[in-house]
Tab-separated table of C-alpha atoms in Angstrom:
chain	number	residue	atom	x	y	z
P	170	UNK	CA	116.777	22.191	-27.410
P	171	UNK	CA	113.445	24.003	-26.918
P	172	UNK	CA	113.244	27.694	-27.689
P	173	UNK	CA	112.406	30.193	-24.899
P	174	UNK	CA	108.750	30.404	-26.175
P	175	UNK	CA	108.422	26.612	-26.248
P	176	UNK	CA	109.858	26.379	-22.746
P	177	UNK	CA	107.271	28.815	-21.360
P	178	UNK	CA	104.527	26.894	-23.125
P	179	UNK	CA	105.728	23.692	-21.491
P	180	UNK	CA	105.704	25.343	-18.064
P	181	UNK	CA	102.125	26.615	-18.597
P	182	UNK	CA	100.959	23.204	-19.750
P	183	UNK	CA	102.563	21.542	-16.725
P	184	UNK	CA	100.869	24.015	-14.375
P	185	UNK	CA	97.442	23.426	-15.959
P	186	UNK	CA	97.988	19.666	-15.779
P	187	UNK	CA	98.851	19.934	-12.074
P	188	UNK	CA	95.711	21.956	-11.360
P	189	UNK	CA	93.522	19.454	-13.188
P	190	UNK	CA	95.025	16.490	-11.352
P	191	UNK	CA	94.939	18.136	-7.885
P	192	UNK	CA	92.064	17.146	-5.562
P	193	UNK	CA	89.140	19.585	-5.732
P	194	UNK	CA	87.795	20.688	-2.319
P	195	UNK	CA	84.008	20.535	-2.625
P	196	UNK	CA	81.892	23.006	-0.690
P	197	UNK	CA	80.141	21.528	2.321
P	198	UNK	CA	76.618	20.336	1.504
P	199	UNK	CA	73.553	22.201	2.755
P	200	UNK	CA	72.183	21.514	6.215
P	201	UNK	CA	68.692	20.060	5.844
P	202	UNK	CA	65.672	20.596	8.102
P	203	UNK	CA	62.499	18.598	7.603
P	204	UNK	CA	59.048	20.161	7.928
P	205	UNK	CA	55.869	18.092	7.928
P	206	UNK	CA	52.335	19.321	8.467
P	207	UNK	CA	48.969	19.226	6.714
P	208	UNK	CA	49.099	21.305	3.577
P	209	UNK	CA	45.923	19.902	2.040
P	210	UNK	CA	42.468	18.909	3.239
P	211	UNK	CA	40.771	20.182	6.375
P	212	UNK	CA	42.678	22.718	8.457
P	213	UNK	CA	45.227	23.337	5.683
P	214	UNK	CA	45.312	26.958	6.843
P	215	UNK	CA	47.236	25.853	9.932
P	216	UNK	CA	49.785	24.019	7.782
P	217	UNK	CA	50.196	26.999	5.467
P	218	UNK	CA	51.037	29.167	8.481
P	219	UNK	CA	53.715	26.661	9.506
P	220	UNK	CA	55.301	26.482	6.067
P	221	UNK	CA	55.251	30.229	5.476
P	222	UNK	CA	56.871	31.040	8.804
P	223	UNK	CA	59.626	28.424	8.611
P	224	UNK	CA	60.474	29.476	5.054
P	225	UNK	CA	60.561	33.119	6.150
P	226	UNK	CA	63.009	32.331	8.959
P	227	UNK	CA	65.298	30.158	6.823
P	228	UNK	CA	65.300	32.697	3.981
P	229	UNK	CA	66.704	35.197	6.452
P	230	UNK	CA	69.312	32.707	7.694
P	231	UNK	CA	70.489	31.987	4.143
P	232	UNK	CA	70.498	35.685	3.203
P	233	UNK	CA	72.820	36.252	6.166
P	234	UNK	CA	75.267	33.601	4.968
P	235	UNK	CA	73.719	30.417	6.310
P	236	UNK	CA	75.145	28.583	9.306
P	237	UNK	CA	78.909	29.045	9.318
P	238	UNK	CA	78.757	29.516	5.572
P	239	UNK	CA	76.562	26.479	4.899
P	240	UNK	CA	73.112	27.089	3.405
P	241	UNK	CA	70.050	25.578	5.047
P	242	UNK	CA	67.638	23.556	2.923
P	243	UNK	CA	64.015	22.919	3.889
P	244	UNK	CA	62.474	19.538	3.095
P	245	UNK	CA	58.672	19.917	3.110
P	246	UNK	CA	56.156	17.067	3.336
P	247	UNK	CA	52.349	17.060	3.529
P	248	UNK	CA	51.023	14.696	6.216
P	249	UNK	CA	47.348	15.572	5.513
P	250	UNK	CA	46.745	15.565	9.281
P	251	UNK	CA	46.750	11.764	9.090
P	252	UNK	CA	48.745	9.602	11.525
P	253	UNK	CA	49.443	7.056	8.786
P	254	UNK	CA	50.684	9.713	6.388
P	255	UNK	CA	52.696	11.392	9.169
P	256	UNK	CA	54.588	8.155	9.770
P	257	UNK	CA	55.196	7.779	6.025
P	258	UNK	CA	56.573	11.288	5.528
P	259	UNK	CA	58.675	10.974	8.695
P	260	UNK	CA	60.432	8.010	7.084
P	261	UNK	CA	61.034	10.094	3.949
P	262	UNK	CA	62.502	12.929	6.011
P	263	UNK	CA	64.930	10.763	8.000
P	264	UNK	CA	66.056	9.121	4.737
P	265	UNK	CA	66.913	12.511	3.216
P	266	UNK	CA	70.678	13.190	3.270
P	267	UNK	CA	71.754	15.989	5.584
P	268	UNK	CA	68.609	16.184	7.732
P	269	UNK	CA	69.519	16.974	11.354
P	270	UNK	CA	66.198	18.344	12.640
P	271	UNK	CA	62.466	17.885	11.995
P	272	UNK	CA	59.680	20.398	12.644
P	273	UNK	CA	56.137	19.021	12.899
P	274	UNK	CA	53.383	18.266	13.037
P	275	UNK	CA	50.362	20.445	13.807
P	276	UNK	CA	48.201	17.903	15.633
P	277	UNK	CA	49.261	15.752	18.537
P	278	UNK	CA	47.898	12.674	16.742
P	279	UNK	CA	50.127	13.182	13.690
P	280	UNK	CA	53.110	14.184	15.824
P	281	UNK	CA	52.799	11.069	17.977
P	282	UNK	CA	52.636	8.834	14.912
P	283	UNK	CA	55.898	10.292	13.592
P	284	UNK	CA	57.733	10.305	16.938
P	285	UNK	CA	59.045	6.702	16.888
P	286	UNK	CA	60.610	7.215	13.455
P	287	UNK	CA	62.530	10.310	14.541
P	288	UNK	CA	63.492	8.671	17.820
P	289	UNK	CA	64.941	5.637	16.053
P	290	UNK	CA	66.863	7.925	13.674
P	291	UNK	CA	68.122	10.040	16.615
P	292	UNK	CA	66.764	13.228	15.060
P	293	UNK	CA	65.090	15.849	17.243
P	294	UNK	CA	61.430	16.599	16.488
P	295	UNK	CA	60.017	20.012	17.422
P	296	UNK	CA	56.254	20.299	17.208
P	297	UNK	CA	55.182	23.939	17.161
P	298	UNK	CA	51.690	23.159	18.462
P	299	UNK	CA	51.309	19.627	19.882
P	300	UNK	CA	49.918	20.216	23.353
P	301	UNK	CA	48.979	16.766	24.656
P	302	UNK	CA	51.352	15.925	27.547
P	303	UNK	CA	52.071	12.494	26.075
P	304	UNK	CA	53.950	13.946	23.097
P	305	UNK	CA	57.071	15.009	24.982
P	306	UNK	CA	56.998	11.790	27.012
P	307	UNK	CA	57.749	9.646	23.955
P	308	UNK	CA	61.534	9.989	24.136
P	309	UNK	CA	64.295	12.555	24.676
P	310	UNK	CA	63.951	13.529	20.985
P	311	UNK	CA	60.532	15.220	21.237
P	312	UNK	CA	60.219	18.966	21.949
P	313	UNK	CA	57.309	21.408	21.757
P	314	UNK	CA	56.879	25.171	21.376
P	315	UNK	CA	53.393	25.407	22.846
P	316	UNK	CA	52.163	24.944	26.407
P	317	UNK	CA	50.876	21.514	27.372
P	318	UNK	CA	47.134	20.934	27.586
P	319	UNK	CA	47.145	20.769	31.380
P	320	UNK	CA	48.577	24.321	31.424
P	321	UNK	CA	46.234	25.442	28.641
P	322	UNK	CA	43.268	24.008	30.540
P	323	UNK	CA	43.736	26.607	33.262
P	324	UNK	CA	43.979	29.334	30.630
P	325	UNK	CA	40.712	27.965	29.173
P	326	UNK	CA	39.087	28.199	32.589
P	327	UNK	CA	40.429	31.740	33.018
P	328	UNK	CA	38.866	32.630	29.651
P	329	UNK	CA	35.469	31.503	30.955
P	330	UNK	CA	35.634	32.829	34.501
P	331	UNK	CA	37.830	35.926	34.365
P	332	UNK	CA	37.130	37.188	30.853
P	333	UNK	CA	33.551	36.110	30.148
P	334	UNK	CA	32.330	36.061	33.778
P	335	UNK	CA	30.467	32.809	33.034
P	336	UNK	CA	29.953	29.994	35.524
P	337	UNK	CA	27.637	27.327	34.074
P	338	UNK	CA	29.371	26.009	30.963
P	339	UNK	CA	28.807	23.777	27.934
P	340	UNK	CA	31.849	22.391	26.058
P	341	UNK	CA	31.640	21.011	22.485
P	342	UNK	CA	34.945	19.252	21.799
P	343	UNK	CA	36.789	17.655	18.911
P	344	UNK	CA	36.693	13.852	18.801
P	345	UNK	CA	40.461	13.347	18.689
P	346	UNK	CA	43.415	13.056	21.078
P	347	UNK	CA	43.616	16.797	21.611
P	348	UNK	CA	39.885	17.282	22.141
P	349	UNK	CA	39.511	14.351	24.517
P	350	UNK	CA	42.290	15.553	26.790
P	351	UNK	CA	41.253	19.211	26.518
P	352	UNK	CA	37.630	18.636	27.528
P	353	UNK	CA	38.660	16.545	30.498
P	354	UNK	CA	41.338	18.928	31.746
P	355	UNK	CA	39.310	22.082	31.046
P	356	UNK	CA	36.235	20.698	32.809
P	357	UNK	CA	38.364	19.890	35.849
P	358	UNK	CA	39.911	23.376	35.868
P	359	UNK	CA	36.508	25.072	35.551
P	360	UNK	CA	35.034	23.056	38.402
P	361	UNK	CA	38.136	23.541	40.560
P	362	UNK	CA	37.573	27.283	40.204
P	363	UNK	CA	33.949	26.952	41.311
P	364	UNK	CA	32.205	26.643	37.961
P	365	UNK	CA	29.947	23.874	36.717
P	366	UNK	CA	30.142	22.030	33.403
P	367	UNK	CA	26.574	21.190	32.381
P	368	UNK	CA	27.365	19.295	29.184
P	369	UNK	CA	30.311	18.079	27.128
P	370	UNK	CA	29.619	16.811	23.626
P	371	UNK	CA	31.971	15.225	21.102
P	372	UNK	CA	32.003	16.669	17.588
P	373	UNK	CA	33.107	14.487	14.697
P	374	UNK	CA	35.402	15.890	11.994
P	375	UNK	CA	33.521	17.689	9.207
P	376	UNK	CA	30.326	17.984	11.281
P	377	UNK	CA	27.969	20.564	9.803
P	378	UNK	CA	24.622	20.171	11.577
P	379	UNK	CA	24.755	21.431	15.154
P	380	UNK	CA	21.046	22.045	15.576
P	381	UNK	CA	20.498	19.103	17.975
P	382	UNK	CA	23.374	20.367	20.156
P	383	UNK	CA	22.062	23.922	20.006
P	384	UNK	CA	18.645	22.647	21.171
P	385	UNK	CA	20.321	20.946	24.155
P	386	UNK	CA	22.147	24.153	24.999
P	387	UNK	CA	18.934	26.170	24.884
P	388	UNK	CA	17.243	23.733	27.260
P	389	UNK	CA	20.152	23.745	29.737
P	390	UNK	CA	20.372	27.562	29.804
P	391	UNK	CA	24.123	27.811	30.457
P	392	UNK	CA	25.761	31.210	30.813
P	393	UNK	CA	28.766	30.374	28.656
P	394	UNK	CA	30.161	28.048	25.976
P	395	UNK	CA	33.762	26.970	25.574
P	396	UNK	CA	34.696	25.684	22.105
P	397	UNK	CA	37.395	23.005	22.086
P	398	UNK	CA	37.129	22.741	18.296
P	399	UNK	CA	39.135	23.528	15.137
P	400	UNK	CA	38.112	26.640	13.198
P	401	UNK	CA	36.001	24.825	10.600
P	402	UNK	CA	33.539	23.131	12.963
P	403	UNK	CA	33.666	26.029	15.443
P	404	UNK	CA	32.661	28.563	12.799
P	405	UNK	CA	29.623	26.544	11.700
P	406	UNK	CA	28.585	25.870	15.301
P	407	UNK	CA	28.674	29.499	16.386
P	408	UNK	CA	26.733	30.609	13.307
P	409	UNK	CA	23.975	28.112	14.107
P	410	UNK	CA	24.076	29.043	17.798
P	411	UNK	CA	23.540	32.733	17.004
P	412	UNK	CA	20.906	31.960	14.355
P	413	UNK	CA	18.949	30.113	17.061
P	414	UNK	CA	18.930	33.277	19.155
P	415	UNK	CA	21.393	32.022	21.782
P	416	UNK	CA	23.472	35.063	22.685
P	417	UNK	CA	25.514	33.781	25.644
P	418	UNK	CA	29.297	34.473	25.813
P	419	UNK	CA	31.629	32.132	23.919
P	420	UNK	CA	35.286	31.417	24.545
P	421	UNK	CA	37.646	29.292	22.510
P	422	UNK	CA	40.871	27.360	22.686
P	423	UNK	CA	44.108	27.792	20.773
P	424	UNK	CA	42.745	26.575	17.377
P	425	UNK	CA	40.428	29.598	17.195
P	426	UNK	CA	43.344	32.044	17.176
P	427	UNK	CA	43.552	31.502	13.412
P	428	UNK	CA	42.135	34.390	11.334
P	429	UNK	CA	40.405	31.672	9.313
P	430	UNK	CA	37.898	31.316	12.178
P	431	UNK	CA	36.896	34.968	11.822
P	432	UNK	CA	36.733	34.644	8.042
P	433	UNK	CA	34.454	31.595	8.160
P	434	UNK	CA	32.288	32.597	11.125
P	435	UNK	CA	31.767	36.181	10.010
P	436	UNK	CA	29.709	38.367	12.324
P	437	UNK	CA	28.907	35.377	14.542
P	438	UNK	CA	32.533	35.468	15.775
P	439	UNK	CA	32.118	38.940	17.296
P	440	UNK	CA	32.787	38.903	21.021
P	441	UNK	CA	34.481	35.494	21.127
P	442	UNK	CA	37.409	35.512	23.563
P	443	UNK	CA	40.525	33.378	23.123
P	444	UNK	CA	43.944	33.184	24.738
P	445	UNK	CA	47.156	33.286	22.775
P	446	UNK	CA	50.902	33.473	23.304
P	447	UNK	CA	51.209	35.755	20.268
P	448	UNK	CA	49.447	38.981	19.330
P	449	UNK	CA	50.299	40.563	15.983
P	450	UNK	CA	49.432	44.002	17.334
P	451	UNK	CA	52.204	43.874	19.930
P	452	UNK	CA	54.806	46.519	18.922
P	453	UNK	CA	57.635	44.230	20.036
P	454	UNK	CA	56.647	41.739	17.292
P	455	UNK	CA	56.628	44.376	14.535
P	456	UNK	CA	59.726	43.171	12.677
P	457	UNK	CA	58.341	39.646	12.332
P	458	UNK	CA	54.829	40.822	11.459
P	459	UNK	CA	56.080	43.281	8.836
P	460	UNK	CA	58.362	40.697	7.216
P	461	UNK	CA	55.564	38.119	7.131
P	462	UNK	CA	53.085	40.588	5.652
P	463	UNK	CA	55.610	41.725	3.044
P	464	UNK	CA	56.259	38.166	1.872
P	465	UNK	CA	52.779	36.652	2.123
P	466	UNK	CA	50.410	39.644	2.095
P	467	UNK	CA	48.710	38.460	5.269
P	468	UNK	CA	49.070	38.853	9.023
P	469	UNK	CA	50.793	35.999	10.899
P	470	UNK	CA	48.731	34.084	13.435
P	471	UNK	CA	49.822	32.204	16.544
P	472	UNK	CA	50.571	29.094	14.473
P	473	UNK	CA	52.941	31.003	12.214
P	474	UNK	CA	54.619	32.528	15.260
P	475	UNK	CA	55.091	29.148	16.935
P	476	UNK	CA	56.563	27.636	13.764
P	477	UNK	CA	58.833	30.673	13.336
P	478	UNK	CA	60.162	30.129	16.854
P	479	UNK	CA	60.566	26.392	16.235
P	480	UNK	CA	62.806	27.254	13.284
P	481	UNK	CA	64.636	29.862	15.352
P	482	UNK	CA	65.390	27.667	18.333
P	483	UNK	CA	66.315	24.820	15.980
P	484	UNK	CA	68.754	26.901	13.944
P	485	UNK	CA	70.322	28.238	17.148
P	486	UNK	CA	70.913	24.649	18.289
P	487	UNK	CA	72.382	23.665	14.915
P	488	UNK	CA	74.654	26.698	14.999
P	489	UNK	CA	75.974	25.764	18.463
P	490	UNK	CA	76.530	22.170	17.339
P	491	UNK	CA	78.544	23.334	14.309
P	492	UNK	CA	80.581	25.786	16.357
P	493	UNK	CA	81.402	23.122	18.939
P	494	UNK	CA	83.636	21.416	16.393
P	495	UNK	CA	81.864	18.089	16.870
P	496	UNK	CA	80.308	16.244	13.922
P	497	UNK	CA	76.943	17.741	12.986
P	498	UNK	CA	74.353	15.024	13.578
P	499	UNK	CA	70.775	14.739	14.709
P	500	UNK	CA	72.094	13.667	18.093
P	501	UNK	CA	74.356	16.697	18.519
P	502	UNK	CA	71.472	19.019	17.605
P	503	UNK	CA	69.144	17.252	20.045
P	504	UNK	CA	71.711	17.662	22.821
P	505	UNK	CA	72.029	21.386	22.093
P	506	UNK	CA	68.235	21.809	22.138
P	507	UNK	CA	67.995	20.100	25.508
P	508	UNK	CA	70.841	21.977	27.164
P	509	UNK	CA	70.842	25.295	25.334
P	510	UNK	CA	70.270	28.740	26.851
P	511	UNK	CA	66.818	30.409	26.856
P	512	UNK	CA	65.718	31.480	23.376
P	513	UNK	CA	63.800	34.763	23.133
P	514	UNK	CA	61.286	34.452	20.318
P	515	UNK	CA	58.057	36.030	19.121
P	516	UNK	CA	55.988	33.718	21.357
P	517	UNK	CA	58.074	34.328	24.464
P	518	UNK	CA	61.007	32.499	25.995
P	519	UNK	CA	61.776	28.918	25.000
P	520	UNK	CA	63.689	26.952	27.604
P	521	UNK	CA	63.043	23.251	27.424
P	522	UNK	CA	62.434	21.136	30.503
P	523	UNK	CA	61.885	17.538	29.462
P	524	UNK	CA	60.930	18.861	26.055
P	525	UNK	CA	58.285	21.238	27.422
P	526	UNK	CA	57.940	25.016	27.709
P	527	UNK	CA	55.701	27.328	29.698
P	528	UNK	CA	54.529	30.631	28.253
P	529	UNK	CA	52.127	33.236	29.628
P	530	UNK	CA	48.837	33.919	27.819
P	531	UNK	CA	47.431	37.088	26.308
P	532	UNK	CA	43.637	37.286	26.132
P	533	UNK	CA	42.155	38.488	22.852
P	534	UNK	CA	38.622	39.342	21.799
P	535	UNK	CA	37.239	39.353	18.271
P	536	UNK	CA	35.975	42.861	17.684
P	537	UNK	CA	35.140	44.526	14.352
P	538	UNK	CA	36.330	41.445	12.503
P	539	UNK	CA	39.809	41.257	14.028
P	540	UNK	CA	41.653	40.139	17.132
P	541	UNK	CA	42.095	42.885	19.714
P	542	UNK	CA	43.391	42.886	23.253
P	543	UNK	CA	40.646	41.946	25.687
P	544	UNK	CA	39.998	44.584	28.334
């Protein structure tokens, strides 16, 4: 017969054995969001803005306890602004366990290349910046944060006519999907408003010698130039334009809202007018701007703001899908994006209609080496 001490030891051993043999309830795995953009090569500044802003938003989500207690994990891929690479990294993202949403890419060309992969996987794709109308027409799984190019074309025309008071225009444009649509739509908007487009000229990626184009511009004597170019080519062009003594007003499209344009163009950028749906000097954006500056020691641009809102509207949709009690899938998140309430972000209100949004512009002028409100 066991002693009292032995008996208690037996009870303790039995209890430990029961605990070890009982099923262990594992914590739910993280919710994964894919992000793909160009983080190397030309225009990597745009991709860095995307990555910084999405990380900033998700850091805040996780610091606040995640989504219903589940942390959110970011899966980052570099598509090098290449359609082939975009398709490759899209396949990697959809093959990653737990991914229910993808954010990307920067260019319409890369975003379009990835779209069929996300569509087949039934995972929603939010592009912060793709503006070509064809992007959101691919399937019900494509969404955008930026205005479409047909809307932006009127803002481009307003930049020329209302801000710069120019009427006879020359448009250098990027030789890609975005540039081709932009030059066509912007030319139509300018002429509809009574202006005249004297010349449109395609610019190849990495172009550095604009002297022949500058000579054409001098001979045509326009009273304004609209740049439908990324910051790299635009900065070189405007330097060579000013060096040639051509001092006519210059306006630019969305790509020139990056501070990198000012950095590269230097004094030649003074007076350039752009339109944006984000202005870091707006007091209502202070919390976002301060948090971004504190983390990255730089001021967020429009591209960071658009990516921040893409993360915000995406997380809100994921949260609603989780709280609905239904299984959390790419499809359930897509459905919440499509039917969800308006989302108030740093670039305005996001309310999707066939994957599209419409946001009002703010006109900015480069003055004293920084963006300021145009008067």
